[in-house]
Every structure is written in C-alpha cells, then in structure tokens.
Amino acid sequence: MEQDDPAEALTELRERRLGALELLQAAAGSGLAAYAVWALLLQPGFRRVPLRLQVPYVGASARQVEHVLSLLRGRPGKTVDLGSGDGRIVLAAHRCGLRPAVGYELNPWLVALARLHAWRAGCAGSVCYRRKDLWKVSLRDCRNVSVFLAPSVLPLLEDKLRAELPAGARVVSGRFPLPTWQPVAMAGEGLDRVWAYDVPGGGAGEVVSSGRPIQAAPRPSSASVLGAPVSLAS
C-alpha cells in the first residue's frame, strides 16, 4: 500500500482550512449585507416608533392581495392600507375600482418603492402613498381598511379602529385575525387567509364607550366565502 506524501497531505490540509476560512468570510459578508439592507429599508421607519408598536415589513403575496380584494370589491368610499409597504394592495385596490385608494407607510424607502410601482403601472396620479405613522392617521373618513400587521399590535389596533371608524366601515386583516372581533367573512386558507369585520351602526366611538368588542352579523356559510374563484383586475 502506498504511503501518502506528507508534503501533499500538508498542502491539502492548508487548502481545506483556506476553504473553510473563505466560507466563514462569505457568511460574515452575507450577514453584513443583510443587516445593511435591513438598516436601509426598515430602520428609518422604526426609529420613530416605540418598540412595542414596531412591525417588520413582509410583503403580501399575490394570493393574499386577491383575497383582500374579494372581501372589499364593490364597496364605496375611501380605501386605506395601514402599513402599506411596497404599495401592492393599494395599487390593486385602485385597479379593481376601490377609489380613492391610499397607503400609509412610515418608511421612506418603501414609500418611494410604492410610488415607483404606481408610476410603472401608469397610476402615479391616481393612487396616493403618504409617509405617515399609521398610529397617528385619522380613520374617521375611511370606509375600507386593510391591515397586515403582527399579532402583538392587533389589540391596540382594535382600540384605534373602534374609536375612529364610521358605522358601516369594513376592516380586512391578513395573516392574523383581530383578537376579539368576530369576522363576518373569510377568504383563503393557511397563511393566505384574510378576515373581514364590519363596524355596526351607531357612529364612530360609540363601541368604545360601551367597552364591548364589535359584534358581527351572523356568519355566512363557508361555501359563500371560502374557495370562491377570485380574479385580480389588471
């Protein structure tokens, strides 16, 4: 049996170590790059918001957008997306006739990206993206509201919606349901599911004074809200 050449073995060992070092450097570089993107895109908006109210940006999927529109399509009045991110829901809402459509987003980079998407779609003068903290936006003139927020902030959002939304307004929550409100309709399955909630009569603020969560109308059958074909207008 031939014996390995010690010199060749040492050379091979050094090459392996160098490869591991390169791999470590690449991983470190990727981590720094990811942090740089996070700091550039997300940090500017988060700096003004208390930690408990911060919600990381995760764009809605095409299926989620379709489900939101299926529960809002045909409704009159102002439509807003709270934490509108790259603006895809606002743009899709405008395209399917929900007008005016407005997005509120604190991060300036995401607002710029949303406006770029609207310009590329030929809708720059038709949709509106405003750089505002969603917690400081008045909802008293809104008839349709979409939200894709983290569960940790939804109880606080319920308080804001109760206090400000007019009677007859509809809220559609994606990914996570509102914790105490009862939905009147649902669409989609799993992570793509969205829930719709209607504000009862009596005017903005009345539900708050009673201290009771919004009570929904009787739930429709699952066949009327689940599995129905939905098309996204272009």
PDB file of C-alpha atoms in Angstrom:
ATOM      1  CA  MET A   1       0.000   0.000   0.000  1.00  0.00           C
ATOM      2  CA  GLU A   2       1.401   3.348  -0.988  1.00  0.00           C
ATOM      3  CA  GLN A   3       2.121   5.835   1.759  1.00  0.00           C
ATOM      4  CA  ASP A   4       0.738   9.349   1.476  1.00  0.00           C
ATOM      5  CA  ASP A   5       3.315  12.025   0.803  1.00  0.00           C
ATOM      6  CA  PRO A   6       3.499  14.225   3.962  1.00  0.00           C
ATOM      7  CA  ALA A   7       4.066  17.322   1.844  1.00  0.00           C
ATOM      8  CA  GLU A   8       0.991  16.654  -0.259  1.00  0.00           C
ATOM      9  CA  ALA A   9      -1.099  15.962   2.856  1.00  0.00           C
ATOM     10  CA  LEU A  10       0.012  19.249   4.426  1.00  0.00           C
ATOM     11  CA  THR A  11      -0.792  21.134   1.245  1.00  0.00           C
ATOM     12  CA  GLU A  12      -4.257  19.555   1.105  1.00  0.00           C
ATOM     13  CA  LEU A  13      -4.880  20.404   4.758  1.00  0.00           C
ATOM     14  CA  ARG A  14      -3.941  24.038   4.176  1.00  0.00           C
ATOM     15  CA  GLU A  15      -6.268  24.223   1.170  1.00  0.00           C
ATOM     16  CA  ARG A  16      -9.120  22.833   3.243  1.00  0.00           C
ATOM     17  CA  ARG A  17      -8.512  25.365   6.001  1.00  0.00           C
ATOM     18  CA  LEU A  18      -8.405  28.149   3.452  1.00  0.00           C
ATOM     19  CA  GLY A  19     -11.691  26.963   2.009  1.00  0.00           C
ATOM     20  CA  ALA A  20     -13.317  26.974   5.447  1.00  0.00           C
ATOM     21  CA  LEU A  21     -11.966  30.450   6.116  1.00  0.00           C
ATOM     22  CA  GLU A  22     -13.325  31.694   2.818  1.00  0.00           C
ATOM     23  CA  LEU A  23     -16.670  30.155   3.627  1.00  0.00           C
ATOM     24  CA  LEU A  24     -16.715  31.911   7.001  1.00  0.00           C
ATOM     25  CA  GLN A  25     -15.801  35.205   5.375  1.00  0.00           C
ATOM     26  CA  ALA A  26     -18.553  34.787   2.802  1.00  0.00           C
ATOM     27  CA  ALA A  27     -21.086  34.051   5.535  1.00  0.00           C
ATOM     28  CA  ALA A  28     -19.969  37.091   7.500  1.00  0.00           C
ATOM     29  CA  GLY A  29     -20.176  39.230   4.380  1.00  0.00           C
ATOM     30  CA  SER A  30     -23.675  37.978   3.625  1.00  0.00           C
ATOM     31  CA  GLY A  31     -24.737  38.747   7.170  1.00  0.00           C
ATOM     32  CA  LEU A  32     -23.371  42.261   6.934  1.00  0.00           C
ATOM     33  CA  ALA A  33     -25.094  42.759   3.608  1.00  0.00           C
ATOM     34  CA  ALA A  34     -28.412  41.562   5.037  1.00  0.00           C
ATOM     35  CA  TYR A  35     -28.003  43.877   8.013  1.00  0.00           C
ATOM     36  CA  ALA A  36     -27.212  46.786   5.693  1.00  0.00           C
ATOM     37  CA  VAL A  37     -30.383  46.158   3.682  1.00  0.00           C
ATOM     38  CA  TRP A  38     -32.422  45.889   6.887  1.00  0.00           C
ATOM     39  CA  ALA A  39     -30.953  49.109   8.240  1.00  0.00           C
ATOM     40  CA  LEU A  40     -31.551  50.908   4.958  1.00  0.00           C
ATOM     41  CA  LEU A  41     -35.095  49.756   4.319  1.00  0.00           C
ATOM     42  CA  LEU A  42     -36.588  49.218   7.763  1.00  0.00           C
ATOM     43  CA  GLN A  43     -34.674  51.180  10.370  1.00  0.00           C
ATOM     44  CA  PRO A  44     -35.597  54.666   9.082  1.00  0.00           C
ATOM     45  CA  GLY A  45     -39.248  53.995   9.808  1.00  0.00           C
ATOM     46  CA  PHE A  46     -38.735  52.161  13.100  1.00  0.00           C
ATOM     47  CA  ARG A  47     -36.691  54.882  14.753  1.00  0.00           C
ATOM     48  CA  ARG A  48     -39.811  56.980  15.371  1.00  0.00           C
ATOM     49  CA  VAL A  49     -41.993  54.143  16.637  1.00  0.00           C
ATOM     50  CA  PRO A  50     -41.905  52.620  20.139  1.00  0.00           C
ATOM     51  CA  LEU A  51     -40.543  49.075  20.179  1.00  0.00           C
ATOM     52  CA  ARG A  52     -43.909  47.524  21.106  1.00  0.00           C
ATOM     53  CA  LEU A  53     -45.538  49.087  18.043  1.00  0.00           C
ATOM     54  CA  GLN A  54     -42.882  48.110  15.511  1.00  0.00           C
ATOM     55  CA  VAL A  55     -43.961  45.733  12.748  1.00  0.00           C
ATOM     56  CA  PRO A  56     -41.363  44.309  10.331  1.00  0.00           C
ATOM     57  CA  TYR A  57     -42.141  44.623   6.642  1.00  0.00           C
ATOM     58  CA  VAL A  58     -43.276  41.457   4.888  1.00  0.00           C
ATOM     59  CA  GLY A  59     -44.915  41.992   1.524  1.00  0.00           C
ATOM     60  CA  ALA A  60     -48.338  40.466   0.886  1.00  0.00           C
ATOM     61  CA  SER A  61     -48.432  37.571  -1.559  1.00  0.00           C
ATOM     62  CA  ALA A  62     -50.443  37.721  -4.771  1.00  0.00           C
ATOM     63  CA  ARG A  63     -52.951  35.294  -3.263  1.00  0.00           C
ATOM     64  CA  GLN A  64     -53.355  37.427  -0.147  1.00  0.00           C
ATOM     65  CA  VAL A  65     -53.963  40.519  -2.268  1.00  0.00           C
ATOM     66  CA  GLU A  66     -56.630  38.661  -4.238  1.00  0.00           C
ATOM     67  CA  HIS A  67     -58.387  37.598  -1.045  1.00  0.00           C
ATOM     68  CA  VAL A  68     -58.361  41.139   0.340  1.00  0.00           C
ATOM     69  CA  LEU A  69     -59.970  42.416  -2.856  1.00  0.00           C
ATOM     70  CA  SER A  70     -62.550  39.630  -2.829  1.00  0.00           C
ATOM     71  CA  LEU A  71     -63.816  40.937   0.530  1.00  0.00           C
ATOM     72  CA  LEU A  72     -63.713  44.618  -0.430  1.00  0.00           C
ATOM     73  CA  ARG A  73     -64.666  44.658  -4.109  1.00  0.00           C
ATOM     74  CA  GLY A  74     -67.711  46.803  -4.918  1.00  0.00           C
ATOM     75  CA  ARG A  75     -67.703  48.740  -1.649  1.00  0.00           C
ATOM     76  CA  PRO A  76     -67.876  52.536  -1.943  1.00  0.00           C
ATOM     77  CA  GLY A  77     -65.777  55.070  -0.100  1.00  0.00           C
ATOM     78  CA  LYS A  78     -62.141  55.652   0.778  1.00  0.00           C
ATOM     79  CA  THR A  79     -59.919  52.567   0.984  1.00  0.00           C
ATOM     80  CA  VAL A  80     -56.723  52.665   3.031  1.00  0.00           C
ATOM     81  CA  ASP A  81     -53.922  50.209   3.681  1.00  0.00           C
ATOM     82  CA  LEU A  82     -52.254  50.737   7.064  1.00  0.00           C
ATOM     83  CA  GLY A  83     -48.554  49.919   6.792  1.00  0.00           C
ATOM     84  CA  SER A  84     -48.779  49.770   3.002  1.00  0.00           C
ATOM     85  CA  GLY A  85     -45.166  48.638   2.421  1.00  0.00           C
ATOM     86  CA  ASP A  86     -44.394  48.488  -1.299  1.00  0.00           C
ATOM     87  CA  GLY A  87     -47.958  49.561  -2.131  1.00  0.00           C
ATOM     88  CA  ARG A  88     -49.188  46.462  -3.919  1.00  0.00           C
ATOM     89  CA  ILE A  89     -52.559  46.311  -2.110  1.00  0.00           C
ATOM     90  CA  VAL A  90     -53.312  49.993  -2.747  1.00  0.00           C
ATOM     91  CA  LEU A  91     -52.462  49.659  -6.429  1.00  0.00           C
ATOM     92  CA  ALA A  92     -54.576  46.526  -6.810  1.00  0.00           C
ATOM     93  CA  ALA A  93     -57.483  48.173  -4.956  1.00  0.00           C
ATOM     94  CA  HIS A  94     -57.429  51.120  -7.352  1.00  0.00           C
ATOM     95  CA  ARG A  95     -57.352  48.811 -10.348  1.00  0.00           C
ATOM     96  CA  CYS A  96     -60.459  46.956  -9.212  1.00  0.00           C
ATOM     97  CA  GLY A  97     -62.437  50.166  -8.610  1.00  0.00           C
ATOM     98  CA  LEU A  98     -61.847  50.878  -4.909  1.00  0.00           C
ATOM     99  CA  ARG A  99     -61.281  54.627  -5.045  1.00  0.00           C
ATOM    100  CA  PRO A 100     -59.787  56.696  -3.621  1.00  0.00           C
ATOM    101  CA  ALA A 101     -57.088  54.240  -2.534  1.00  0.00           C
ATOM    102  CA  VAL A 102     -54.473  55.474  -0.058  1.00  0.00           C
ATOM    103  CA  GLY A 103     -51.479  53.808   1.563  1.00  0.00           C
ATOM    104  CA  TYR A 104     -49.902  54.939   4.837  1.00  0.00           C
ATOM    105  CA  GLU A 105     -46.309  53.869   5.405  1.00  0.00           C
ATOM    106  CA  LEU A 106     -43.653  55.381   7.674  1.00  0.00           C
ATOM    107  CA  ASN A 107     -40.585  54.011   5.914  1.00  0.00           C
ATOM    108  CA  PRO A 108     -39.497  56.488   3.198  1.00  0.00           C
ATOM    109  CA  TRP A 109     -37.742  53.810   1.107  1.00  0.00           C
ATOM    110  CA  LEU A 110     -40.898  51.721   0.909  1.00  0.00           C
ATOM    111  CA  VAL A 111     -42.989  54.793   0.066  1.00  0.00           C
ATOM    112  CA  ALA A 112     -40.587  55.566  -2.779  1.00  0.00           C
ATOM    113  CA  LEU A 113     -40.782  51.950  -3.981  1.00  0.00           C
ATOM    114  CA  ALA A 114     -44.601  52.049  -3.902  1.00  0.00           C
ATOM    115  CA  ARG A 115     -44.635  55.253  -5.943  1.00  0.00           C
ATOM    116  CA  LEU A 116     -42.263  53.674  -8.434  1.00  0.00           C
ATOM    117  CA  HIS A 117     -44.595  50.690  -8.837  1.00  0.00           C
ATOM    118  CA  ALA A 118     -47.545  53.050  -9.352  1.00  0.00           C
ATOM    119  CA  TRP A 119     -45.611  55.032 -11.963  1.00  0.00           C
ATOM    120  CA  ARG A 120     -44.633  51.889 -13.837  1.00  0.00           C
ATOM    121  CA  ALA A 121     -48.284  50.799 -13.806  1.00  0.00           C
ATOM    122  CA  GLY A 122     -49.430  54.150 -15.199  1.00  0.00           C
ATOM    123  CA  CYS A 123     -51.292  55.017 -11.996  1.00  0.00           C
ATOM    124  CA  ALA A 124     -48.939  57.567 -10.456  1.00  0.00           C
ATOM    125  CA  GLY A 125     -51.562  60.313 -10.479  1.00  0.00           C
ATOM    126  CA  SER A 126     -54.402  58.058  -9.333  1.00  0.00           C
ATOM    127  CA  VAL A 127     -53.187  56.362  -6.152  1.00  0.00           C
ATOM    128  CA  CYS A 128     -51.760  58.047  -3.089  1.00  0.00           C
ATOM    129  CA  TYR A 129     -48.942  56.915  -0.811  1.00  0.00           C
ATOM    130  CA  ARG A 130     -48.279  59.011   2.250  1.00  0.00           C
ATOM    131  CA  ARG A 131     -45.367  58.784   4.622  1.00  0.00           C
ATOM    132  CA  LYS A 132     -47.187  58.702   7.952  1.00  0.00           C
ATOM    133  CA  ASP A 133     -47.201  56.700  11.159  1.00  0.00           C
ATOM    134  CA  LEU A 134     -50.308  54.521  10.953  1.00  0.00           C
ATOM    135  CA  TRP A 135     -50.941  55.085  14.664  1.00  0.00           C
ATOM    136  CA  LYS A 136     -51.315  58.829  14.035  1.00  0.00           C
ATOM    137  CA  VAL A 137     -53.542  58.603  10.961  1.00  0.00           C
ATOM    138  CA  SER A 138     -57.210  59.537  11.400  1.00  0.00           C
ATOM    139  CA  LEU A 139     -59.600  56.877  10.066  1.00  0.00           C
ATOM    140  CA  ARG A 140     -62.835  58.827  10.514  1.00  0.00           C
ATOM    141  CA  ASP A 141     -63.383  59.215   6.762  1.00  0.00           C
ATOM    142  CA  CYS A 142     -62.380  55.653   5.831  1.00  0.00           C
ATOM    143  CA  ARG A 143     -64.884  53.072   4.648  1.00  0.00           C
ATOM    144  CA  ASN A 144     -62.493  50.218   3.867  1.00  0.00           C
ATOM    145  CA  VAL A 145     -59.303  49.352   5.772  1.00  0.00           C
ATOM    146  CA  SER A 146     -56.753  46.619   5.101  1.00  0.00           C
ATOM    147  CA  VAL A 147     -54.046  45.644   7.565  1.00  0.00           C
ATOM    148  CA  PHE A 148     -51.217  43.088   7.546  1.00  0.00           C
ATOM    149  CA  LEU A 149     -49.731  43.588  10.998  1.00  0.00           C
ATOM    150  CA  ALA A 150     -48.139  41.482  13.725  1.00  0.00           C
ATOM    151  CA  PRO A 151     -50.332  39.858  16.419  1.00  0.00           C
ATOM    152  CA  SER A 152     -48.584  41.883  19.136  1.00  0.00           C
ATOM    153  CA  VAL A 153     -50.067  45.165  17.909  1.00  0.00           C
ATOM    154  CA  LEU A 154     -53.551  43.990  16.915  1.00  0.00           C
ATOM    155  CA  PRO A 155     -55.153  44.610  20.353  1.00  0.00           C
ATOM    156  CA  LEU A 156     -54.005  48.238  20.171  1.00  0.00           C
ATOM    157  CA  LEU A 157     -55.235  48.458  16.593  1.00  0.00           C
ATOM    158  CA  GLU A 158     -58.668  47.282  17.689  1.00  0.00           C
ATOM    159  CA  ASP A 159     -58.867  50.237  20.087  1.00  0.00           C
ATOM    160  CA  LYS A 160     -57.983  52.664  17.310  1.00  0.00           C
ATOM    161  CA  LEU A 161     -60.476  51.137  14.881  1.00  0.00           C
ATOM    162  CA  ARG A 162     -63.280  51.202  17.460  1.00  0.00           C
ATOM    163  CA  ALA A 163     -62.631  54.830  18.275  1.00  0.00           C
ATOM    164  CA  GLU A 164     -62.313  56.193  14.746  1.00  0.00           C
ATOM    165  CA  LEU A 165     -64.079  54.153  12.071  1.00  0.00           C
ATOM    166  CA  PRO A 166     -67.571  55.231  10.992  1.00  0.00           C
ATOM    167  CA  ALA A 167     -70.569  52.905  11.032  1.00  0.00           C
ATOM    168  CA  GLY A 168     -70.608  50.539   8.077  1.00  0.00           C
ATOM    169  CA  ALA A 169     -66.843  50.533   7.577  1.00  0.00           C
ATOM    170  CA  ARG A 170     -65.119  47.243   6.833  1.00  0.00           C
ATOM    171  CA  VAL A 171     -61.735  46.050   8.091  1.00  0.00           C
ATOM    172  CA  VAL A 172     -59.845  43.240   6.384  1.00  0.00           C
ATOM    173  CA  SER A 173     -56.970  41.715   8.349  1.00  0.00           C
ATOM    174  CA  GLY A 174     -54.410  39.489   6.658  1.00  0.00           C
ATOM    175  CA  ARG A 175     -52.261  36.667   8.122  1.00  0.00           C
ATOM    176  CA  PHE A 176     -53.681  37.123  11.642  1.00  0.00           C
ATOM    177  CA  PRO A 177     -57.284  37.788  12.792  1.00  0.00           C
ATOM    178  CA  LEU A 178     -58.225  40.593  15.130  1.00  0.00           C
ATOM    179  CA  PRO A 179     -58.141  39.096  18.634  1.00  0.00           C
ATOM    180  CA  THR A 180     -61.621  39.974  19.959  1.00  0.00           C
ATOM    181  CA  TRP A 181     -63.743  40.938  16.955  1.00  0.00           C
ATOM    182  CA  GLN A 182     -65.904  38.363  15.212  1.00  0.00           C
ATOM    183  CA  PRO A 183     -65.437  38.130  11.422  1.00  0.00           C
ATOM    184  CA  VAL A 184     -68.369  38.375   9.034  1.00  0.00           C
ATOM    185  CA  ALA A 185     -66.464  36.672   6.221  1.00  0.00           C
ATOM    186  CA  MET A 186     -63.198  34.902   5.440  1.00  0.00           C
ATOM    187  CA  ALA A 187     -61.287  34.032   2.301  1.00  0.00           C
ATOM    188  CA  GLY A 188     -58.315  31.776   1.674  1.00  0.00           C
ATOM    189  CA  GLU A 189     -56.545  29.120   3.704  1.00  0.00           C
ATOM    190  CA  GLY A 190     -53.472  28.963   5.944  1.00  0.00           C
ATOM    191  CA  LEU A 191     -51.113  31.927   5.690  1.00  0.00           C
ATOM    192  CA  ASP A 192     -53.157  33.305   2.789  1.00  0.00           C
ATOM    193  CA  ARG A 193     -56.351  33.591   4.845  1.00  0.00           C
ATOM    194  CA  VAL A 194     -57.874  37.022   5.446  1.00  0.00           C
ATOM    195  CA  TRP A 195     -60.733  38.042   7.751  1.00  0.00           C
ATOM    196  CA  ALA A 196     -63.377  40.742   7.209  1.00  0.00           C
ATOM    197  CA  TYR A 197     -65.034  42.715  10.034  1.00  0.00           C
ATOM    198  CA  ASP A 198     -67.907  45.211   9.735  1.00  0.00           C
ATOM    199  CA  VAL A 199     -68.417  48.170  12.065  1.00  0.00           C
ATOM    200  CA  PRO A 200     -72.051  48.209  13.260  1.00  0.00           C
ATOM    201  CA  GLY A 201     -74.352  51.236  13.215  1.00  0.00           C
ATOM    202  CA  GLY A 202     -74.110  53.963  15.813  1.00  0.00           C
ATOM    203  CA  GLY A 203     -71.201  56.035  14.616  1.00  0.00           C
ATOM    204  CA  ALA A 204     -67.517  56.208  15.394  1.00  0.00           C
ATOM    205  CA  GLY A 205     -66.587  55.955  19.033  1.00  0.00           C
ATOM    206  CA  GLU A 206     -69.856  54.500  20.319  1.00  0.00           C
ATOM    207  CA  VAL A 207     -68.489  50.981  20.669  1.00  0.00           C
ATOM    208  CA  VAL A 208     -65.574  52.309  22.690  1.00  0.00           C
ATOM    209  CA  SER A 209     -67.804  53.960  25.258  1.00  0.00           C
ATOM    210  CA  SER A 210     -69.651  50.700  25.845  1.00  0.00           C
ATOM    211  CA  GLY A 211     -66.395  48.808  26.344  1.00  0.00           C
ATOM    212  CA  ARG A 212     -67.617  45.894  24.218  1.00  0.00           C
ATOM    213  CA  PRO A 213     -65.874  44.382  21.217  1.00  0.00           C
ATOM    214  CA  ILE A 214     -67.532  44.791  17.838  1.00  0.00           C
ATOM    215  CA  GLN A 215     -70.251  42.226  17.293  1.00  0.00           C
ATOM    216  CA  ALA A 216     -70.543  40.886  13.785  1.00  0.00           C
ATOM    217  CA  ALA A 217     -73.587  39.909  11.814  1.00  0.00           C
ATOM    218  CA  PRO A 218     -74.293  36.155  11.628  1.00  0.00           C
ATOM    219  CA  ARG A 219     -71.512  34.380   9.798  1.00  0.00           C
ATOM    220  CA  PRO A 220     -72.264  33.368   6.216  1.00  0.00           C
ATOM    221  CA  SER A 221     -71.829  29.747   5.261  1.00  0.00           C
ATOM    222  CA  SER A 222     -68.308  28.653   4.448  1.00  0.00           C
ATOM    223  CA  ALA A 223     -69.343  27.969   0.875  1.00  0.00           C
ATOM    224  CA  SER A 224     -70.103  31.664   0.363  1.00  0.00           C
ATOM    225  CA  VAL A 225     -66.698  32.914   1.480  1.00  0.00           C
ATOM    226  CA  LEU A 226     -64.233  30.068   1.003  1.00  0.00           C
ATOM    227  CA  GLY A 227     -62.991  28.591  -2.203  1.00  0.00           C
ATOM    228  CA  ALA A 228     -64.804  31.088  -4.446  1.00  0.00           C
ATOM    229  CA  PRO A 229     -62.813  31.947  -7.566  1.00  0.00           C
ATOM    230  CA  VAL A 230     -61.227  35.384  -7.325  1.00  0.00           C
ATOM    231  CA  SER A 231     -59.615  37.305 -10.157  1.00  0.00           C
ATOM    232  CA  LEU A 232     -57.245  40.205  -9.671  1.00  0.00           C
ATOM    233  CA  ALA A 233     -58.080  43.052 -12.015  1.00  0.00           C
ATOM    234  CA  SER A 234     -55.177  44.288 -14.088  1.00  0.00           C
TER     235      SER A 234
END
